[in-house]
mmCIF file of C-alpha atoms in Angstrom:
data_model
loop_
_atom_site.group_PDB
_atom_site.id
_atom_site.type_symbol
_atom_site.label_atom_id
_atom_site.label_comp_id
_atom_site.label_asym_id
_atom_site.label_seq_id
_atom_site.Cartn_x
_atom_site.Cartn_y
_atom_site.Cartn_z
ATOM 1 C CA UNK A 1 -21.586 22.351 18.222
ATOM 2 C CA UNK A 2 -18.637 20.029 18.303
ATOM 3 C CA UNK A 3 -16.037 21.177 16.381
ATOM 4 C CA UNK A 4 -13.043 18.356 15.394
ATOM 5 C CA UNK A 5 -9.591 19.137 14.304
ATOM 6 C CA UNK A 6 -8.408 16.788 12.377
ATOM 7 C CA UNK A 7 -4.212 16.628 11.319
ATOM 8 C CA UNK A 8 -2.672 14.061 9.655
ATOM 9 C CA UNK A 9 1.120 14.363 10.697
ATOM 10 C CA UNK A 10 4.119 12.249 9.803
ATOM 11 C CA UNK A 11 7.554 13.434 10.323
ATOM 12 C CA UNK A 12 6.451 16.834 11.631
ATOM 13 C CA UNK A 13 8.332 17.601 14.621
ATOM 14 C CA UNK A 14 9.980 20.767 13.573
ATOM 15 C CA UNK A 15 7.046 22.516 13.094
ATOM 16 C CA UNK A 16 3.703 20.645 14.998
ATOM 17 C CA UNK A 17 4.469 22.675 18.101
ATOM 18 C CA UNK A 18 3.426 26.149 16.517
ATOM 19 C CA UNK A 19 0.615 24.609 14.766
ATOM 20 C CA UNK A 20 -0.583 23.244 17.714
ATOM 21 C CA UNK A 21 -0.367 26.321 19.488
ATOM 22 C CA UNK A 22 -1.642 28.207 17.463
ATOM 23 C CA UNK A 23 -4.620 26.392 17.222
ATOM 24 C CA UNK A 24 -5.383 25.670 20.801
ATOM 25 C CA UNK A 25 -5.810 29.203 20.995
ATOM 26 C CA UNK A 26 -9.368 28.600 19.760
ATOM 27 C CA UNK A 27 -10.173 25.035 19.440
ATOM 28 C CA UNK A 28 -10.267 22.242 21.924
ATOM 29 C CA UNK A 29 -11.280 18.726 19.972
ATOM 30 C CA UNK A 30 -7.971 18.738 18.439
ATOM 31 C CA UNK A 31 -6.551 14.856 16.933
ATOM 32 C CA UNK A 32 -3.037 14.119 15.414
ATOM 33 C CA UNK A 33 -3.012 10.874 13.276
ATOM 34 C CA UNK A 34 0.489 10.132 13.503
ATOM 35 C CA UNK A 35 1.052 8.209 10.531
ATOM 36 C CA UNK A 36 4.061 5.725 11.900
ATOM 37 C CA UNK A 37 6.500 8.911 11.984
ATOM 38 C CA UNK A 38 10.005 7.949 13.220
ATOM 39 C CA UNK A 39 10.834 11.459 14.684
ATOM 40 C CA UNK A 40 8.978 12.596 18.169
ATOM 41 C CA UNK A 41 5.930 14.144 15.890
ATOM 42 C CA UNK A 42 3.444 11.956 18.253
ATOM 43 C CA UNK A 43 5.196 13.492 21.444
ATOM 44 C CA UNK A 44 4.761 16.676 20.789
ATOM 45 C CA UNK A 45 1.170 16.020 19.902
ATOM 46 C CA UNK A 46 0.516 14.554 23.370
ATOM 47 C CA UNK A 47 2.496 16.792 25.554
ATOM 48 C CA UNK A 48 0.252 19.648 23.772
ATOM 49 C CA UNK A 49 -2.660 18.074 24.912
ATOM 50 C CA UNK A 50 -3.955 16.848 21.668
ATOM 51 C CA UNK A 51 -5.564 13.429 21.195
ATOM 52 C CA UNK A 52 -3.014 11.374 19.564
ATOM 53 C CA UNK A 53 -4.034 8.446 16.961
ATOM 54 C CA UNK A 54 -0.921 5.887 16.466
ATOM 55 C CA UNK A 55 -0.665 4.306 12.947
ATOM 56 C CA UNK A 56 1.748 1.093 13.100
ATOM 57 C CA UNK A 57 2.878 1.882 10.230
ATOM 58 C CA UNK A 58 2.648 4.562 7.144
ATOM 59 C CA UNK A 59 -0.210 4.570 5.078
ATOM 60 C CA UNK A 60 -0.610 7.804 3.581
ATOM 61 C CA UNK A 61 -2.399 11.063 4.389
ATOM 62 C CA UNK A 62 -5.849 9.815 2.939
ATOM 63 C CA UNK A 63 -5.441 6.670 5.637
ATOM 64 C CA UNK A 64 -4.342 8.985 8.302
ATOM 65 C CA UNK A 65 -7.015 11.428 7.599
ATOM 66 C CA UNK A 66 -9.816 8.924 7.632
ATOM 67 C CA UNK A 67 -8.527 7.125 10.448
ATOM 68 C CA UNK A 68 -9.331 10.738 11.997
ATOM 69 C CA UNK A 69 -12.270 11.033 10.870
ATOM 70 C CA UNK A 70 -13.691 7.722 12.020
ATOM 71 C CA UNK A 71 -12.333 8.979 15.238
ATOM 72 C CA UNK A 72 -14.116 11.848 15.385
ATOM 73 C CA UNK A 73 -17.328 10.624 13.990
ATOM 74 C CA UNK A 74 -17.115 8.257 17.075
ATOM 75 C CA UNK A 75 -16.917 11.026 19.419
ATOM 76 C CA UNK A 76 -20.236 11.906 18.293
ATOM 77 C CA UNK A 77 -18.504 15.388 16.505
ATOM 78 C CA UNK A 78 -20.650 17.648 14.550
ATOM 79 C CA UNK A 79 -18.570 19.443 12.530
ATOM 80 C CA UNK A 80 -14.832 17.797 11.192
ATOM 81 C CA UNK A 81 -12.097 20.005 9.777
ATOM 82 C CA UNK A 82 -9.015 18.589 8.045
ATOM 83 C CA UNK A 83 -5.798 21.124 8.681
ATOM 84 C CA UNK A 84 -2.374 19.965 7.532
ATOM 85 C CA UNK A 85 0.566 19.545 10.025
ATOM 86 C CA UNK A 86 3.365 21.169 8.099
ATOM 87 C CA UNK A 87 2.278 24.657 8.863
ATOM 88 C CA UNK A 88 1.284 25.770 5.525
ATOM 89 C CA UNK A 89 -2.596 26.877 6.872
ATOM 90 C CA UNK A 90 -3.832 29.391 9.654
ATOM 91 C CA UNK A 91 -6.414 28.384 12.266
ATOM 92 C CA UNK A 92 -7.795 31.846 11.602
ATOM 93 C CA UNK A 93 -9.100 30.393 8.610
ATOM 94 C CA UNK A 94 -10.916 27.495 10.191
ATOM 95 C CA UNK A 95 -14.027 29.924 11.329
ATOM 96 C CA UNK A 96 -14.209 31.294 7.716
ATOM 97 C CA UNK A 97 -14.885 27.077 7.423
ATOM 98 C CA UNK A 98 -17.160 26.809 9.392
ATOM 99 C CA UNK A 99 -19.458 29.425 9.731
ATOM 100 C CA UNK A 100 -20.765 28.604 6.602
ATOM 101 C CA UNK A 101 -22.074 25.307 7.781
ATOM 102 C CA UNK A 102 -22.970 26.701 10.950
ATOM 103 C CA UNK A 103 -25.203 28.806 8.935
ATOM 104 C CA UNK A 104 -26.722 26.020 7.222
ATOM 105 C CA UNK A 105 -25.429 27.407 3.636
ATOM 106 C CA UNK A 106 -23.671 23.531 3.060
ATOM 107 C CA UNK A 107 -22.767 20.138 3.572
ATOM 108 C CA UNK A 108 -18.728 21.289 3.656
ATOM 109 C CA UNK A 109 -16.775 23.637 2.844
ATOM 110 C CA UNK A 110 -13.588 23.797 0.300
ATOM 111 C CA UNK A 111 -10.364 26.212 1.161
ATOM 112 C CA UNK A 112 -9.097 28.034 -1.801
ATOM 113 C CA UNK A 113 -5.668 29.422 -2.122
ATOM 114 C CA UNK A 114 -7.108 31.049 -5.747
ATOM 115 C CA UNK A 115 -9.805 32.955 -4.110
ATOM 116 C CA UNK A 116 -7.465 34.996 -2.215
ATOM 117 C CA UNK A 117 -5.320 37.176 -3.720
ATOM 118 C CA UNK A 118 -2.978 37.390 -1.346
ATOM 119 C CA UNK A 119 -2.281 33.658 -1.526
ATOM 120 C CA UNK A 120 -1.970 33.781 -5.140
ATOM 121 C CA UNK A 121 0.891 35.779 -5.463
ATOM 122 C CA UNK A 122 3.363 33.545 -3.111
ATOM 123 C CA UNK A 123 2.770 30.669 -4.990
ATOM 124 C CA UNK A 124 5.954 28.869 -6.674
ATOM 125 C CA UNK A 125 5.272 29.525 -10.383
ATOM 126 C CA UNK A 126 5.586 25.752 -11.408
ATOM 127 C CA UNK A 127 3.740 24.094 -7.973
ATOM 128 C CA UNK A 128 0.993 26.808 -9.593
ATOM 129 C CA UNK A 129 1.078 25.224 -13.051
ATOM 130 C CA UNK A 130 0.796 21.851 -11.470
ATOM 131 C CA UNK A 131 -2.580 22.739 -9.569
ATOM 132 C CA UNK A 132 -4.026 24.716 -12.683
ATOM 133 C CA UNK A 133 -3.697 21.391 -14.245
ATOM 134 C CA UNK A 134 -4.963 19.171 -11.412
ATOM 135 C CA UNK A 135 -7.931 22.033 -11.415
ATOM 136 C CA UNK A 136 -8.535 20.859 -15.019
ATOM 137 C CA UNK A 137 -8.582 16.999 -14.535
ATOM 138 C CA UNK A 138 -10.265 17.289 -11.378
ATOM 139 C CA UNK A 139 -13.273 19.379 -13.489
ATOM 140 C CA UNK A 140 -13.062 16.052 -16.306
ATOM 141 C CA UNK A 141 -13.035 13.523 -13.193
ATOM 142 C CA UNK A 142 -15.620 14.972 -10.767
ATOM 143 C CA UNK A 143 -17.051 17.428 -12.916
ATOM 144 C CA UNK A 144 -16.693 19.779 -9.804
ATOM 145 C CA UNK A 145 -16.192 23.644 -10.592
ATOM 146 C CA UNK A 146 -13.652 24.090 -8.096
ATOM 147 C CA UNK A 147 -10.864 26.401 -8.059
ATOM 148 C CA UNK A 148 -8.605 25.065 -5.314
ATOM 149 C CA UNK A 149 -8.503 21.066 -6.222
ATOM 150 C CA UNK A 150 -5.378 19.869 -3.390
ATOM 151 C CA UNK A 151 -6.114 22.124 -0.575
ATOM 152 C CA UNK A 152 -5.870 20.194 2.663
ATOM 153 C CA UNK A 153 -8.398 22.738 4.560
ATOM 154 C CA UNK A 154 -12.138 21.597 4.671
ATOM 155 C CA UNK A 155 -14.676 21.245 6.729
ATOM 156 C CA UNK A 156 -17.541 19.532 6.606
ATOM 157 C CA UNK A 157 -20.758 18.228 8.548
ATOM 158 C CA UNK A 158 -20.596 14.945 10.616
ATOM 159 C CA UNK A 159 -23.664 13.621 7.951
ATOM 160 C CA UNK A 160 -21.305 14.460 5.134
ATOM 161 C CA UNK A 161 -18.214 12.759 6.846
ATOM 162 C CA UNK A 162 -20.211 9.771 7.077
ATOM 163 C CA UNK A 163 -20.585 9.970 3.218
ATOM 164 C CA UNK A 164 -17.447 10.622 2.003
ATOM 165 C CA UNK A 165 -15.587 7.473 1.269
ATOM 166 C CA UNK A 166 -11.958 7.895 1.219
ATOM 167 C CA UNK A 167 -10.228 4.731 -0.139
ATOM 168 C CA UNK A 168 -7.129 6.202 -1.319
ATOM 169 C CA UNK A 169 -4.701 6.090 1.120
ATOM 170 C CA UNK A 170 -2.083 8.261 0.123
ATOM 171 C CA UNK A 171 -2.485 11.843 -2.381
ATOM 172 C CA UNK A 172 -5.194 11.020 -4.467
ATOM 173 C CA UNK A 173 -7.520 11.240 -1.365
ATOM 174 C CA UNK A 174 -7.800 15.088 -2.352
ATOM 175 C CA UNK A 175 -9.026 14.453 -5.706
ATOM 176 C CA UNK A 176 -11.262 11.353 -4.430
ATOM 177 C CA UNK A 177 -13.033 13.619 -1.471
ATOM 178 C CA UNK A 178 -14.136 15.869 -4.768
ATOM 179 C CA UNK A 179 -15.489 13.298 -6.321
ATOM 180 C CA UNK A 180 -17.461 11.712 -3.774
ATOM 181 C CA UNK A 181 -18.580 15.478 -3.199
ATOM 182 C CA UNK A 182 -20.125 15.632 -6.772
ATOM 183 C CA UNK A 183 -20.996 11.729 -6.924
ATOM 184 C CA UNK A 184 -23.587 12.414 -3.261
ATOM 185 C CA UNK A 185 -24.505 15.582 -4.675
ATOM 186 C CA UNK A 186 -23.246 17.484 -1.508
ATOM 187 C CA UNK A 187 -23.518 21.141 -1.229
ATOM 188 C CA UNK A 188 -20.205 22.876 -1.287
ATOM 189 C CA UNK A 189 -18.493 26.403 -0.891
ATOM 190 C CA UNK A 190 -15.297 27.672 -1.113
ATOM 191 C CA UNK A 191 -13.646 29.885 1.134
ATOM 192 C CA UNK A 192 -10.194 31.909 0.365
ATOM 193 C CA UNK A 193 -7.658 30.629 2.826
ATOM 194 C CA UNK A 194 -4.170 31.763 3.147
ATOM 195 C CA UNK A 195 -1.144 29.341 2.393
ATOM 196 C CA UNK A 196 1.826 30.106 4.140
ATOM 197 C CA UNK A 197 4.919 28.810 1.935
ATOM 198 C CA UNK A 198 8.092 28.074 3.900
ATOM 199 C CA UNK A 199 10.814 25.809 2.325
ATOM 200 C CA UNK A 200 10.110 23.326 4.938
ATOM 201 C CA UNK A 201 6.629 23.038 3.719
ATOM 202 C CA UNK A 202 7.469 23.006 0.030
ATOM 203 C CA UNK A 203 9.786 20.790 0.554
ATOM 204 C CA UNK A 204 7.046 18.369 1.920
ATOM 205 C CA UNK A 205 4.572 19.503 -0.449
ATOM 206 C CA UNK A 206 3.774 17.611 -3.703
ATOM 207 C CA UNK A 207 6.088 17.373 -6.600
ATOM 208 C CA UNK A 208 5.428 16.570 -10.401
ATOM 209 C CA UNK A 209 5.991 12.859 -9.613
ATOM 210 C CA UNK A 210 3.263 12.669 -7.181
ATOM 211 C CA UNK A 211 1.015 14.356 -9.218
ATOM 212 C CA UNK A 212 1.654 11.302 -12.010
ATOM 213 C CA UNK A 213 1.571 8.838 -9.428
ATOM 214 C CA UNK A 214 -2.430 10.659 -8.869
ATOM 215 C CA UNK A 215 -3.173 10.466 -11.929
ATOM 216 C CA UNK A 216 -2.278 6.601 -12.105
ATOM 217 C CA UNK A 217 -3.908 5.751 -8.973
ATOM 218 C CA UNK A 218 -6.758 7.613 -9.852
ATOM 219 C CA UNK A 219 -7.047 5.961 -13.443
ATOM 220 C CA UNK A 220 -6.148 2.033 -12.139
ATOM 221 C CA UNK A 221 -9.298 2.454 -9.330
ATOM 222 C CA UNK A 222 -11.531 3.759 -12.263
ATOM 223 C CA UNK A 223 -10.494 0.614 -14.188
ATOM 224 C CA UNK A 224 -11.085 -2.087 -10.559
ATOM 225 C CA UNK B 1 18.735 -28.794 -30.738
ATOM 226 C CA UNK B 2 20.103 -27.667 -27.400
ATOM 227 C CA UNK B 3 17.840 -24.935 -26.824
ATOM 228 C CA UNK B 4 15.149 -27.105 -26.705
ATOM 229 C CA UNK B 5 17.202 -29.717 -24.500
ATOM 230 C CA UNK B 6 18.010 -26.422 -22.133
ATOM 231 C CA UNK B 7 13.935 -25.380 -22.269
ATOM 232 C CA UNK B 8 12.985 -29.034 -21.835
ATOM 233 C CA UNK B 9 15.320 -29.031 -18.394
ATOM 234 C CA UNK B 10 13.702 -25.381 -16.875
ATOM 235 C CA UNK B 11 10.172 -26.740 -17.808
ATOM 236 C CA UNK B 12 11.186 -29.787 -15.961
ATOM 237 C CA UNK B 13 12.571 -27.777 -12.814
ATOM 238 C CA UNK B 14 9.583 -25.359 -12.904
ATOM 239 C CA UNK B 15 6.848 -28.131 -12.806
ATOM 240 C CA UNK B 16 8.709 -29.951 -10.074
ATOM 241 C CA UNK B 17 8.760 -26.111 -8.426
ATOM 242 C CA UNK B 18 4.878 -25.815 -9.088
ATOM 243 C CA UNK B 19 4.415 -29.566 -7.805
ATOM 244 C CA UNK B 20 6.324 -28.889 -4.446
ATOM 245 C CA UNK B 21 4.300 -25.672 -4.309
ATOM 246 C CA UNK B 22 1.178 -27.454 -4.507
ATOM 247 C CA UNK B 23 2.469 -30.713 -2.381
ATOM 248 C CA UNK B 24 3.141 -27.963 0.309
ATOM 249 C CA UNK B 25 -0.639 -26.466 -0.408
ATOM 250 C CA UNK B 26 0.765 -23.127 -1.023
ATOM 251 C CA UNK B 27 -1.149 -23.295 -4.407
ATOM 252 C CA UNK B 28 -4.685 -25.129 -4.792
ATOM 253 C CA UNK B 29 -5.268 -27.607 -7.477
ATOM 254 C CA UNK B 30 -6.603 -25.103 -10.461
ATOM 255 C CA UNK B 31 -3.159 -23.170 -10.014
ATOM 256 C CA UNK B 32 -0.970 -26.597 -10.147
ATOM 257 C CA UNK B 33 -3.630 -27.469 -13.326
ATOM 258 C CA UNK B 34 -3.223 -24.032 -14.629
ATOM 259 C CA UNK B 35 1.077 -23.920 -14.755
ATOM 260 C CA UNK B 36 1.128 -27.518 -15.897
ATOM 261 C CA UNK B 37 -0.719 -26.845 -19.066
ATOM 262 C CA UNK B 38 1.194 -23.402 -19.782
ATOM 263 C CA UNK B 39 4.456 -25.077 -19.123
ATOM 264 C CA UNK B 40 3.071 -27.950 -21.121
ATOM 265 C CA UNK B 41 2.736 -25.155 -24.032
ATOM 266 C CA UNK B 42 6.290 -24.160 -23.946
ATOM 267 C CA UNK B 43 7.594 -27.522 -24.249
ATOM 268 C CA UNK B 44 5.386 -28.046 -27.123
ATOM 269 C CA UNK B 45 6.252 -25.407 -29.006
ATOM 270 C CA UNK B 46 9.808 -25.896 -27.853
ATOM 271 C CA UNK B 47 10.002 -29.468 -29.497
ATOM 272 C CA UNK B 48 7.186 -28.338 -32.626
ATOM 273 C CA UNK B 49 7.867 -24.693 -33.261
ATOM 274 C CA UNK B 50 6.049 -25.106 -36.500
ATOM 275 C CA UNK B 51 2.764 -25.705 -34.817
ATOM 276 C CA UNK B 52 2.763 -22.235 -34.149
ATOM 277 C CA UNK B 53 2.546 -21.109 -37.650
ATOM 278 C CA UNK B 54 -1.350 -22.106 -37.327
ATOM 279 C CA UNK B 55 -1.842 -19.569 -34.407
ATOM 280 C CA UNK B 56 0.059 -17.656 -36.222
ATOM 281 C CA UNK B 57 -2.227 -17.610 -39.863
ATOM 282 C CA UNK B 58 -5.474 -17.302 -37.453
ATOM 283 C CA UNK B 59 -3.780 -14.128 -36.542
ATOM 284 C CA UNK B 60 -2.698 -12.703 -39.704
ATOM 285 C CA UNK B 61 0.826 -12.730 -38.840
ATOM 286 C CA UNK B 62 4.125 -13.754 -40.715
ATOM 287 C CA UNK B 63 5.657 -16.417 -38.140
ATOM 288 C CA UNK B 64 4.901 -18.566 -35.387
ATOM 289 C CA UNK B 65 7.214 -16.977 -33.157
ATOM 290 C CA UNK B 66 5.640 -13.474 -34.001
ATOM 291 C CA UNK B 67 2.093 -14.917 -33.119
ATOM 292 C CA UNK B 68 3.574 -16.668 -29.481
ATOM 293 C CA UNK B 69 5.483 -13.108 -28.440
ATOM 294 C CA UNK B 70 2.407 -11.349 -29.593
ATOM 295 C CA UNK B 71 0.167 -13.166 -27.192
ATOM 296 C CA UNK B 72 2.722 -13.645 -24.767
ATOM 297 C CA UNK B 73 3.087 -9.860 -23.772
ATOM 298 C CA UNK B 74 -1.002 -9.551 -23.934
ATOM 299 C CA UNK B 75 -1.019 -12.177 -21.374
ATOM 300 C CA UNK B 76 1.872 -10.585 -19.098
ATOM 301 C CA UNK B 77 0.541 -7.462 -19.337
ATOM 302 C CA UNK B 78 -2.834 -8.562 -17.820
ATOM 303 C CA UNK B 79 -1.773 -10.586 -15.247
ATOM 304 C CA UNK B 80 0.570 -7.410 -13.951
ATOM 305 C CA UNK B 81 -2.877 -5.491 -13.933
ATOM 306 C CA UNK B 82 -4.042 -8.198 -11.654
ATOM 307 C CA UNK B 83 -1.406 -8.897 -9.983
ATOM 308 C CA UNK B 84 -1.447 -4.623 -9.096
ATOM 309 C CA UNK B 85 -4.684 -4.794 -8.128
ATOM 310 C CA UNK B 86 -4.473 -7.717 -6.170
ATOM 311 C CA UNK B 87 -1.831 -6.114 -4.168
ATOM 312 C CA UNK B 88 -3.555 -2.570 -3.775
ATOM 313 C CA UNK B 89 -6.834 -5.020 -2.130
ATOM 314 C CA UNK B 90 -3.676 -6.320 0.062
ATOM 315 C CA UNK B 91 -2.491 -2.623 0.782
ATOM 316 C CA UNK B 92 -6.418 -1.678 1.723
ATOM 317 C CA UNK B 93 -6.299 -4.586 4.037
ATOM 318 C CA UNK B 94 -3.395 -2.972 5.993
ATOM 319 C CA UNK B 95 -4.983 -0.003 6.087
ATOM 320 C CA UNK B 96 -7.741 -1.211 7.522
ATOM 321 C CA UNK B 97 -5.943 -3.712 10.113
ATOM 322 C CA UNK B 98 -3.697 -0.288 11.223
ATOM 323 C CA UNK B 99 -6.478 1.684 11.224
ATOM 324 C CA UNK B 100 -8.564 -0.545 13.610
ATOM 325 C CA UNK B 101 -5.612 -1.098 15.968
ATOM 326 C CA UNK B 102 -5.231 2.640 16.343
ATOM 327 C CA UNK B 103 -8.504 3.278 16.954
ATOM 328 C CA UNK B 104 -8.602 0.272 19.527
ATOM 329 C CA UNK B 105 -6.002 1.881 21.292
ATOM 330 C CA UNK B 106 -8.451 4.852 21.897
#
């Protein structure tokens, strides 16, 4: 089975290395979208062996990620995993991905930071608040019970990637992946995944303003 | 008096703009047709501000004036919907046009 990393990066250079690493350790197919970043992000990538997609300019994580995925899908990959570049996930966590599918139990599978425990307690009390209440409009929106709703970690099967239509470019691809997931009827799990906070990757994360900006994208697309 | 002499002079300069536009073909005929008549509009009310107190009964407000603002800001606020979708088609295209060359690349 043909398993295919996929990261989008931009403006990861102090931390890609380690990721990288640390992944190599078990995977091979890995590809870094490098979403126009102006610091040596798509460098590192190559020198660590990693097949290196060049965006011309930035789109957005949803863009890079299905620019990715196209990629992979092309390579004739069987199962695609999405892992962020800022550090925040473990590549330990990718087999608790995808054994499931593996195992025929589902079309993909979801990571949750809520399922495990140990997760739950690092979690910045207000970036907490602000995914309880994504978890809510994401249940309105896709009518998906889901407890993890903006986890980049998933993995799914090549049939399902060919599904999933990701025309957000930027944030709102996590919420939009959910809803194609309930609008195919594809079978889902969740698996608890470990987050591993950092200021670096805080800093990166999503704020209250991006979660509006969601929300608005979201709503104007409804409305096209 | 001179506001409408001032209004009659930037209706004047904005047709000639929409005429070079259109002399130019940056804009198509139904555009040029389109800005003549709604420029057309303001001068008329400009010069016969009273007419508006007909739009205005049909509406069930006070004053012409009311009834022009009132459909004014309707009008504005749906062309900035289209003109914000219009422009997230135009950010898809990029997208798509970067995404392509990256993958060409490969």
């Amino acid at each position: 089975m043909k398993v295919y990393i996929i990261i989008p990066a931009f403006n990861e250079e102090k931390v890609l290395k380690n990721v990288l690493n640390d992944l190599k350790i078990h995977f091979d197919n890995i590809i870094v979208v490098d979403d126009a970043s102006d610091d040596t992000t798509a460098q590192i990538a190559e020198q660590e062996g990693c097949i290196v997609l060049h965006h011309l300019v930035n789109r957005g994580q949803g863009a890079a990620l299905k620019t990715g995925i196209k990629f992979a899908l092309m390579e004739k990959a069987d199962i695609i995993v999405t892992f962020d570049a800022d550090g925040q996930h473990r590549s330990e966590d990718i087999h608790n991905l995808v054994n499931p599918i593996l195992n025929h139990k589902c079309d993909i599978t979801l990571g949750s930071r809520f399922i495990n425990p140990e997760s739950t307690k690092k979690i910045p009390t207000f970036r907490k608040f602000l995914l309880k209440c994504a978890i809510v409009f994401t249940r309105v929106t896709a009518n998906l019970p889901v407890t993890d709703t903006h986890n980049g970690m998933r993995a799914m099967t090549a049939d399902a990637a060919k599904i999933i239509s990701i025309q957000q470019d930027r944030m709102a691809h996590a919420t939009e992946i959910l809803e194609e997931i309930s609008k195919h009827n594809l079978t889902f799990i969740e698996v608890p995944v470990l987050i591993n906070y950092s200021d670096y990757s805080l800093d990166k994360g999503q704020h209250f303003g991006d979660f509006v900006k969601i929300i608005f994208k979201l709503f104007v697309h409804k409305l096209k | 008096m001179v506001l409408k002499i001032i209004v009659s002079f930037f209706v004047l300069f904005a047709l000639s703009r929409v005429y070079l536009r259109y002399r130019d073909k940056s804009v198509g005929l139904f555009a040029l047709i389109f800005w003549t008549i709604l420029w057309g509009l303001v001068l008329f009310f400009a010069w016969l501000p009273r007419s508006s107190d007909t739009i205005a009964r049909i509406l069930g407000l006070s004053r012409g004036v009311e009834a022009l603002l009132s459909i004014s800001v309707v009008v504005l606020f749906y062309a900035i919907f289209r003109l914000y979708v219009k422009l997230e088609f135009i950010e898809h295209e990029i997208t798509s046009l970067v995404r392509n060359l990256a993958l060409k690349k490969k």
